[in-house]
Amino acid sequence: MTAPAPTVPTPPGPLILVIVGGSIAAVKAPSVLRRLRERGAQVRVIATDAALAFVTELSLATAAAHEVATDTTWFSPRPDAQHLTLARADAVVVVGASADLLARAAGGHASDLASATLLSVRAPVLWVPAMNEKMWTHPAVQANAETLRGWGHRFLGPEVGAFGTAGEGSGLGRMAEPEEIAAAVLALLTPPVPQDLAGLHVVVSAGPTREYLDPVRFISNPSSGKMGFAVAEEARDRGARVTLVTGPVTLPDPPGVTVSRIETALELRDAVLNAAQDAQIVVMTAAVADYRAAEAATEKQAKVAGDVTVTLTPNPDILAELGREKGERVLVGFAMETHAGVERAAAKAGRKNADFILLNYPTREGTAFGGDDNEVTLVRPDGSHEAWPRLSKREVARRLLDEARRVRGTAR
Ligand code: C5P
């Protein structure tokens, strides 16, 4: 039996400083802290004195799994300058940002821990204001927000919605929701994805096919579609126009991708060949059934005594068909082998006229069928090959598309 390969270790998450201001929206701060930690971030918290009138130090500390920094801790005897220690975060988010805190920051004050820390921070800062509409739209507040924007600070909201002040009803001033806040602050740390596939059409096939014996019975396989969906999403994020042709899987349509849902190999063939006409890259991750019933019954077949014989006929090989009229297209296949993998995959790439094939092993736990990871070897028709470590399917997709770009580059 093959020993499971070690997963690539996850680096510690980014350190996010959450500053909680004096607004009724401060009660949402513990949820923001929890969402950030769920997404793998480490968190530190500063609560202003006004914030502590709305939310308890205990609930903030519990949600952060860390003590809370306050003006009291700042002024207590300690070995470090707390505002400088806290300012070393990778990003800062100010939740329940009040008009007064905005003014202190825009005015360069250092009279309390929150504003002194903001003066010391060089990391990205996201303000999530929450205040009454009349206050937010006042020229004084808008001028302060503009000053902060001028320094590169970002703003999320405020939104239109019910605002917590008694009798004030709804209007502009409601703070964004915790999930959105956590995503927005972490997005500040994500480097922009290079748009190196802009202008290209990438066609990806995914999932299994179903070959019907009668209207209710079919031959299929356990392909989850995850590998193909990862390739489609990665290509989309890098600027490509993407067509995803998928057999029956439980994954939702990825936004921004043209999805065609099919069942049989013949339907997959039609959809892929049609989409591939103006494509520059075609990636066949679909686990296409090799055979279909020579004659599928149109009515459900009744059970009979004894053995039943089904005649199967080969399905067309879609990758090989694309390979016969390859043109300038880059063609990528996947192959699953249990032995003599590299030689068989190289021969297959040659036979089908694919630029390369990613070879994987159905017997390795947590990879290939259904898993979130994959452990593949890139194999070229000339037999040259590279074994990649166990990676997430998204990372495999990234490297696959890098290689497809290299092939395009050398083909020109
Ligand atoms: O020959 P084998 O099924 O191992 O080849 C696998 C590769 O060929 C995969 O990329 C698969 O999507 C593709 N294929 C195909 N049409 C078939 C069978 C496989 O395009 N009928």
mmCIF file with all atom_site columns, N, CA, C and O in Angstrom, residues 19-27 46-55 94-102 104 112 114 127-128 130-132 135 163:
data_model
loop_
_atom_site.group_PDB
_atom_site.id
_atom_site.type_symbol
_atom_site.label_atom_id
_atom_site.label_alt_id
_atom_site.label_comp_id
_atom_site.label_asym_id
_atom_site.label_entity_id
_atom_site.label_seq_id
_atom_site.pdbx_PDB_ins_code
_atom_site.Cartn_x
_atom_site.Cartn_y
_atom_site.Cartn_z
_atom_site.occupancy
_atom_site.B_iso_or_equiv
_atom_site.pdbx_formal_charge
_atom_site.auth_seq_id
_atom_site.auth_comp_id
_atom_site.auth_asym_id
_atom_site.auth_atom_id
_atom_site.pdbx_PDB_model_num
ATOM 1   N N  . ILE A 1 19  ? -10.009 47.143 15.492 1.00 0.00 ? 19  ILE A N  1
ATOM 2   C CA . ILE A 1 19  ? -10.244 48.266 16.416 1.00 0.00 ? 19  ILE A CA 1
ATOM 3   C C  . ILE A 1 19  ? -11.751 48.453 16.512 1.00 0.00 ? 19  ILE A C  1
ATOM 4   O O  . ILE A 1 19  ? -12.433 48.573 15.482 1.00 0.00 ? 19  ILE A O  1
ATOM 5   N N  . VAL A 1 20  ? -12.257 48.441 17.732 1.00 0.00 ? 20  VAL A N  1
ATOM 6   C CA . VAL A 1 20  ? -13.704 48.555 17.918 1.00 0.00 ? 20  VAL A CA 1
ATOM 7   C C  . VAL A 1 20  ? -14.008 49.956 18.438 1.00 0.00 ? 20  VAL A C  1
ATOM 8   O O  . VAL A 1 20  ? -13.465 50.383 19.459 1.00 0.00 ? 20  VAL A O  1
ATOM 9   N N  . GLY A 1 21  ? -14.862 50.662 17.701 1.00 0.00 ? 21  GLY A N  1
ATOM 10  C CA . GLY A 1 21  ? -15.203 52.039 18.057 1.00 0.00 ? 21  GLY A CA 1
ATOM 11  C C  . GLY A 1 21  ? -16.517 52.124 18.818 1.00 0.00 ? 21  GLY A C  1
ATOM 12  O O  . GLY A 1 21  ? -17.228 51.124 18.991 1.00 0.00 ? 21  GLY A O  1
ATOM 13  N N  . GLY A 1 22  ? -16.843 53.335 19.249 1.00 0.00 ? 22  GLY A N  1
ATOM 14  C CA . GLY A 1 22  ? -18.003 53.558 20.108 1.00 0.00 ? 22  GLY A CA 1
ATOM 15  C C  . GLY A 1 22  ? -19.278 53.771 19.336 1.00 0.00 ? 22  GLY A C  1
ATOM 16  O O  . GLY A 1 22  ? -19.760 54.895 19.177 1.00 0.00 ? 22  GLY A O  1
ATOM 17  N N  . SER A 1 23  ? -19.825 52.687 18.836 1.00 0.00 ? 23  SER A N  1
ATOM 18  C CA . SER A 1 23  ? -21.095 52.752 18.113 1.00 0.00 ? 23  SER A CA 1
ATOM 19  C C  . SER A 1 23  ? -21.896 51.531 18.516 1.00 0.00 ? 23  SER A C  1
ATOM 20  O O  . SER A 1 23  ? -21.312 50.516 18.933 1.00 0.00 ? 23  SER A O  1
ATOM 21  N N  . ILE A 1 24  ? -23.202 51.600 18.381 1.00 0.00 ? 24  ILE A N  1
ATOM 22  C CA . ILE A 1 24  ? -24.044 50.435 18.684 1.00 0.00 ? 24  ILE A CA 1
ATOM 23  C C  . ILE A 1 24  ? -23.597 49.227 17.860 1.00 0.00 ? 24  ILE A C  1
ATOM 24  O O  . ILE A 1 24  ? -23.704 48.081 18.284 1.00 0.00 ? 24  ILE A O  1
ATOM 25  N N  . ALA A 1 25  ? -23.004 49.503 16.657 1.00 0.00 ? 25  ALA A N  1
ATOM 26  C CA . ALA A 1 25  ? -22.541 48.411 15.802 1.00 0.00 ? 25  ALA A CA 1
ATOM 27  C C  . ALA A 1 25  ? -21.368 47.645 16.412 1.00 0.00 ? 25  ALA A C  1
ATOM 28  O O  . ALA A 1 25  ? -20.979 46.589 15.924 1.00 0.00 ? 25  ALA A O  1
ATOM 29  N N  . ALA A 1 26  ? -20.808 48.181 17.517 1.00 0.00 ? 26  ALA A N  1
ATOM 30  C CA . ALA A 1 26  ? -19.715 47.466 18.199 1.00 0.00 ? 26  ALA A CA 1
ATOM 31  C C  . ALA A 1 26  ? -20.167 46.079 18.649 1.00 0.00 ? 26  ALA A C  1
ATOM 32  O O  . ALA A 1 26  ? -19.336 45.186 18.794 1.00 0.00 ? 26  ALA A O  1
ATOM 33  N N  . VAL A 1 27  ? -21.478 45.907 18.829 1.00 0.00 ? 27  VAL A N  1
ATOM 34  C CA . VAL A 1 27  ? -21.959 44.589 19.266 1.00 0.00 ? 27  VAL A CA 1
ATOM 35  C C  . VAL A 1 27  ? -21.694 43.515 18.203 1.00 0.00 ? 27  VAL A C  1
ATOM 36  O O  . VAL A 1 27  ? -21.697 42.332 18.501 1.00 0.00 ? 27  VAL A O  1
ATOM 37  N N  . ILE A 1 46  ? -8.416  46.059 19.827 1.00 0.00 ? 46  ILE A N  1
ATOM 38  C CA . ILE A 1 46  ? -8.403  47.273 20.654 1.00 0.00 ? 46  ILE A CA 1
ATOM 39  C C  . ILE A 1 46  ? -9.859  47.702 20.792 1.00 0.00 ? 46  ILE A C  1
ATOM 40  O O  . ILE A 1 46  ? -10.570 47.794 19.787 1.00 0.00 ? 46  ILE A O  1
ATOM 41  N N  . ALA A 1 47  ? -10.289 47.943 22.009 1.00 0.00 ? 47  ALA A N  1
ATOM 42  C CA . ALA A 1 47  ? -11.622 48.508 22.217 1.00 0.00 ? 47  ALA A CA 1
ATOM 43  C C  . ALA A 1 47  ? -11.447 49.896 22.829 1.00 0.00 ? 47  ALA A C  1
ATOM 44  O O  . ALA A 1 47  ? -10.702 50.059 23.809 1.00 0.00 ? 47  ALA A O  1
ATOM 45  N N  . THR A 1 48  ? -12.102 50.902 22.229 1.00 0.00 ? 48  THR A N  1
ATOM 46  C CA . THR A 1 48  ? -12.045 52.243 22.828 1.00 0.00 ? 48  THR A CA 1
ATOM 47  C C  . THR A 1 48  ? -12.942 52.248 24.074 1.00 0.00 ? 48  THR A C  1
ATOM 48  O O  . THR A 1 48  ? -13.783 51.348 24.251 1.00 0.00 ? 48  THR A O  1
ATOM 49  N N  . ASP A 1 49  ? -12.776 53.253 24.905 1.00 0.00 ? 49  ASP A N  1
ATOM 50  C CA . ASP A 1 49  ? -13.636 53.341 26.101 1.00 0.00 ? 49  ASP A CA 1
ATOM 51  C C  . ASP A 1 49  ? -15.101 53.389 25.691 1.00 0.00 ? 49  ASP A C  1
ATOM 52  O O  . ASP A 1 49  ? -15.957 52.767 26.312 1.00 0.00 ? 49  ASP A O  1
ATOM 53  N N  . ALA A 1 50  ? -15.391 54.132 24.602 1.00 0.00 ? 50  ALA A N  1
ATOM 54  C CA . ALA A 1 50  ? -16.790 54.240 24.157 1.00 0.00 ? 50  ALA A CA 1
ATOM 55  C C  . ALA A 1 50  ? -17.291 52.889 23.665 1.00 0.00 ? 50  ALA A C  1
ATOM 56  O O  . ALA A 1 50  ? -18.450 52.530 23.903 1.00 0.00 ? 50  ALA A O  1
ATOM 57  N N  . ALA A 1 51  ? -16.431 52.092 23.013 1.00 0.00 ? 51  ALA A N  1
ATOM 58  C CA . ALA A 1 51  ? -16.851 50.770 22.537 1.00 0.00 ? 51  ALA A CA 1
ATOM 59  C C  . ALA A 1 51  ? -17.285 49.906 23.710 1.00 0.00 ? 51  ALA A C  1
ATOM 60  O O  . ALA A 1 51  ? -18.271 49.156 23.617 1.00 0.00 ? 51  ALA A O  1
ATOM 61  N N  . LEU A 1 52  ? -16.557 50.029 24.835 1.00 0.00 ? 52  LEU A N  1
ATOM 62  C CA . LEU A 1 52  ? -16.855 49.173 25.989 1.00 0.00 ? 52  LEU A CA 1
ATOM 63  C C  . LEU A 1 52  ? -18.179 49.533 26.673 1.00 0.00 ? 52  LEU A C  1
ATOM 64  O O  . LEU A 1 52  ? -18.653 48.808 27.528 1.00 0.00 ? 52  LEU A O  1
ATOM 65  N N  . ALA A 1 53  ? -18.773 50.650 26.249 1.00 0.00 ? 53  ALA A N  1
ATOM 66  C CA . ALA A 1 53  ? -20.127 50.958 26.725 1.00 0.00 ? 53  ALA A CA 1
ATOM 67  C C  . ALA A 1 53  ? -21.157 50.117 25.965 1.00 0.00 ? 53  ALA A C  1
ATOM 68  O O  . ALA A 1 53  ? -22.287 49.940 26.406 1.00 0.00 ? 53  ALA A O  1
ATOM 69  N N  . PHE A 1 54  ? -20.768 49.606 24.787 1.00 0.00 ? 54  PHE A N  1
ATOM 70  C CA . PHE A 1 54  ? -21.717 48.843 23.960 1.00 0.00 ? 54  PHE A CA 1
ATOM 71  C C  . PHE A 1 54  ? -21.452 47.334 24.003 1.00 0.00 ? 54  PHE A C  1
ATOM 72  O O  . PHE A 1 54  ? -22.360 46.537 23.838 1.00 0.00 ? 54  PHE A O  1
ATOM 73  N N  . VAL A 1 55  ? -20.173 46.938 24.151 1.00 0.00 ? 55  VAL A N  1
ATOM 74  C CA . VAL A 1 55  ? -19.837 45.520 24.080 1.00 0.00 ? 55  VAL A CA 1
ATOM 75  C C  . VAL A 1 55  ? -18.865 45.218 25.224 1.00 0.00 ? 55  VAL A C  1
ATOM 76  O O  . VAL A 1 55  ? -18.026 46.057 25.553 1.00 0.00 ? 55  VAL A O  1
ATOM 77  N N  . VAL A 1 94  ? -11.371 48.787 11.289 1.00 0.00 ? 94  VAL A N  1
ATOM 78  C CA . VAL A 1 94  ? -12.026 49.546 12.355 1.00 0.00 ? 94  VAL A CA 1
ATOM 79  C C  . VAL A 1 94  ? -13.525 49.285 12.239 1.00 0.00 ? 94  VAL A C  1
ATOM 80  O O  . VAL A 1 94  ? -14.156 49.715 11.263 1.00 0.00 ? 94  VAL A O  1
ATOM 81  N N  . VAL A 1 95  ? -14.075 48.547 13.173 1.00 0.00 ? 95  VAL A N  1
ATOM 82  C CA . VAL A 1 95  ? -15.514 48.247 13.115 1.00 0.00 ? 95  VAL A CA 1
ATOM 83  C C  . VAL A 1 95  ? -16.268 49.145 14.081 1.00 0.00 ? 95  VAL A C  1
ATOM 84  O O  . VAL A 1 95  ? -15.755 49.513 15.130 1.00 0.00 ? 95  VAL A O  1
ATOM 85  N N  . GLY A 1 96  ? -17.486 49.483 13.675 1.00 0.00 ? 96  GLY A N  1
ATOM 86  C CA . GLY A 1 96  ? -18.249 50.422 14.484 1.00 0.00 ? 96  GLY A CA 1
ATOM 87  C C  . GLY A 1 96  ? -17.527 51.759 14.532 1.00 0.00 ? 96  GLY A C  1
ATOM 88  O O  . GLY A 1 96  ? -17.470 52.428 15.572 1.00 0.00 ? 96  GLY A O  1
ATOM 89  N N  . ALA A 1 97  ? -16.933 52.142 13.383 1.00 0.00 ? 97  ALA A N  1
ATOM 90  C CA . ALA A 1 97  ? -16.137 53.374 13.347 1.00 0.00 ? 97  ALA A CA 1
ATOM 91  C C  . ALA A 1 97  ? -17.060 54.569 13.552 1.00 0.00 ? 97  ALA A C  1
ATOM 92  O O  . ALA A 1 97  ? -17.957 54.819 12.751 1.00 0.00 ? 97  ALA A O  1
ATOM 93  N N  . SER A 1 98  ? -16.826 55.300 14.627 1.00 0.00 ? 98  SER A N  1
ATOM 94  C CA . SER A 1 98  ? -17.685 56.444 14.970 1.00 0.00 ? 98  SER A CA 1
ATOM 95  C C  . SER A 1 98  ? -17.132 57.712 14.324 1.00 0.00 ? 98  SER A C  1
ATOM 96  O O  . SER A 1 98  ? -15.970 57.761 13.901 1.00 0.00 ? 98  SER A O  1
ATOM 97  N N  . ALA A 1 99  ? -17.955 58.759 14.268 1.00 0.00 ? 99  ALA A N  1
ATOM 98  C CA . ALA A 1 99  ? -17.522 60.047 13.727 1.00 0.00 ? 99  ALA A CA 1
ATOM 99  C C  . ALA A 1 99  ? -16.329 60.570 14.524 1.00 0.00 ? 99  ALA A C  1
ATOM 100 O O  . ALA A 1 99  ? -15.384 61.141 13.977 1.00 0.00 ? 99  ALA A O  1
ATOM 101 N N  . ASP A 1 100 ? -16.336 60.328 15.828 1.00 0.00 ? 100 ASP A N  1
ATOM 102 C CA . ASP A 1 100 ? -15.265 60.853 16.670 1.00 0.00 ? 100 ASP A CA 1
ATOM 103 C C  . ASP A 1 100 ? -13.936 60.136 16.392 1.00 0.00 ? 100 ASP A C  1
ATOM 104 O O  . ASP A 1 100 ? -12.885 60.769 16.330 1.00 0.00 ? 100 ASP A O  1
ATOM 105 N N  . LEU A 1 101 ? -13.991 58.815 16.197 1.00 0.00 ? 101 LEU A N  1
ATOM 106 C CA . LEU A 1 101 ? -12.758 58.061 15.926 1.00 0.00 ? 101 LEU A CA 1
ATOM 107 C C  . LEU A 1 101 ? -12.187 58.458 14.564 1.00 0.00 ? 101 LEU A C  1
ATOM 108 O O  . LEU A 1 101 ? -10.969 58.619 14.413 1.00 0.00 ? 101 LEU A O  1
ATOM 109 N N  . LEU A 1 102 ? -13.084 58.646 13.577 1.00 0.00 ? 102 LEU A N  1
ATOM 110 C CA . LEU A 1 102 ? -12.637 59.124 12.258 1.00 0.00 ? 102 LEU A CA 1
ATOM 111 C C  . LEU A 1 102 ? -11.922 60.471 12.400 1.00 0.00 ? 102 LEU A C  1
ATOM 112 O O  . LEU A 1 102 ? -10.871 60.703 11.801 1.00 0.00 ? 102 LEU A O  1
ATOM 113 N N  . ARG A 1 104 ? -10.477 61.735 15.091 1.00 0.00 ? 104 ARG A N  1
ATOM 114 C CA . ARG A 1 104 ? -9.188  61.610 15.803 1.00 0.00 ? 104 ARG A CA 1
ATOM 115 C C  . ARG A 1 104 ? -8.117  61.098 14.843 1.00 0.00 ? 104 ARG A C  1
ATOM 116 O O  . ARG A 1 104 ? -6.998  61.602 14.823 1.00 0.00 ? 104 ARG A O  1
ATOM 117 N N  . ASP A 1 112 ? -5.461  58.465 22.638 1.00 0.00 ? 112 ASP A N  1
ATOM 118 C CA . ASP A 1 112 ? -5.944  57.187 23.156 1.00 0.00 ? 112 ASP A CA 1
ATOM 119 C C  . ASP A 1 112 ? -5.274  56.070 22.357 1.00 0.00 ? 112 ASP A C  1
ATOM 120 O O  . ASP A 1 112 ? -4.611  56.331 21.341 1.00 0.00 ? 112 ASP A O  1
ATOM 121 N N  . ALA A 1 114 ? -6.398  53.647 20.434 1.00 0.00 ? 114 ALA A N  1
ATOM 122 C CA . ALA A 1 114 ? -6.843  53.409 19.055 1.00 0.00 ? 114 ALA A CA 1
ATOM 123 C C  . ALA A 1 114 ? -6.193  54.408 18.102 1.00 0.00 ? 114 ALA A C  1
ATOM 124 O O  . ALA A 1 114 ? -5.613  54.022 17.070 1.00 0.00 ? 114 ALA A O  1
ATOM 125 N N  . TRP A 1 127 ? -11.870 50.951 7.070  1.00 0.00 ? 127 TRP A N  1
ATOM 126 C CA . TRP A 1 127 ? -12.839 51.568 7.988  1.00 0.00 ? 127 TRP A CA 1
ATOM 127 C C  . TRP A 1 127 ? -14.227 51.041 7.662  1.00 0.00 ? 127 TRP A C  1
ATOM 128 O O  . TRP A 1 127 ? -14.622 51.028 6.493  1.00 0.00 ? 127 TRP A O  1
ATOM 129 N N  . VAL A 1 128 ? -14.950 50.625 8.711  1.00 0.00 ? 128 VAL A N  1
ATOM 130 C CA . VAL A 1 128 ? -16.327 50.174 8.514  1.00 0.00 ? 128 VAL A CA 1
ATOM 131 C C  . VAL A 1 128 ? -17.211 51.079 9.367  1.00 0.00 ? 128 VAL A C  1
ATOM 132 O O  . VAL A 1 128 ? -17.488 50.791 10.531 1.00 0.00 ? 128 VAL A O  1
ATOM 133 N N  . ALA A 1 130 ? -20.199 53.215 11.112 1.00 0.00 ? 130 ALA A N  1
ATOM 134 C CA . ALA A 1 130 ? -21.584 52.975 11.525 1.00 0.00 ? 130 ALA A CA 1
ATOM 135 C C  . ALA A 1 130 ? -22.015 54.202 12.307 1.00 0.00 ? 130 ALA A C  1
ATOM 136 O O  . ALA A 1 130 ? -21.490 54.470 13.380 1.00 0.00 ? 130 ALA A O  1
ATOM 137 N N  . MET A 1 131 ? -22.876 54.953 11.708 1.00 0.00 ? 131 MET A N  1
ATOM 138 C CA . MET A 1 131 ? -23.391 56.136 12.435 1.00 0.00 ? 131 MET A CA 1
ATOM 139 C C  . MET A 1 131 ? -24.647 56.624 11.744 1.00 0.00 ? 131 MET A C  1
ATOM 140 O O  . MET A 1 131 ? -24.942 56.203 10.612 1.00 0.00 ? 131 MET A O  1
ATOM 141 N N  . ASN A 1 132 ? -25.343 57.472 12.400 1.00 0.00 ? 132 ASN A N  1
ATOM 142 C CA . ASN A 1 132 ? -26.572 58.039 11.863 1.00 0.00 ? 132 ASN A CA 1
ATOM 143 C C  . ASN A 1 132 ? -26.282 58.773 10.543 1.00 0.00 ? 132 ASN A C  1
ATOM 144 O O  . ASN A 1 132 ? -25.233 59.381 10.377 1.00 0.00 ? 132 ASN A O  1
ATOM 145 N N  . MET A 1 135 ? -25.158 62.340 10.611 1.00 0.00 ? 135 MET A N  1
ATOM 146 C CA . MET A 1 135 ? -23.755 62.510 11.021 1.00 0.00 ? 135 MET A CA 1
ATOM 147 C C  . MET A 1 135 ? -22.811 62.116 9.873  1.00 0.00 ? 135 MET A C  1
ATOM 148 O O  . MET A 1 135 ? -21.865 62.833 9.556  1.00 0.00 ? 135 MET A O  1
ATOM 149 N N  . PHE A 1 163 ? -31.079 51.186 11.311 1.00 0.00 ? 163 PHE A N  1
ATOM 150 C CA . PHE A 1 163 ? -29.977 51.628 12.147 1.00 0.00 ? 163 PHE A CA 1
ATOM 151 C C  . PHE A 1 163 ? -30.438 51.569 13.590 1.00 0.00 ? 163 PHE A C  1
ATOM 152 O O  . PHE A 1 163 ? -31.591 51.813 13.903 1.00 0.00 ? 163 PHE A O  1
#
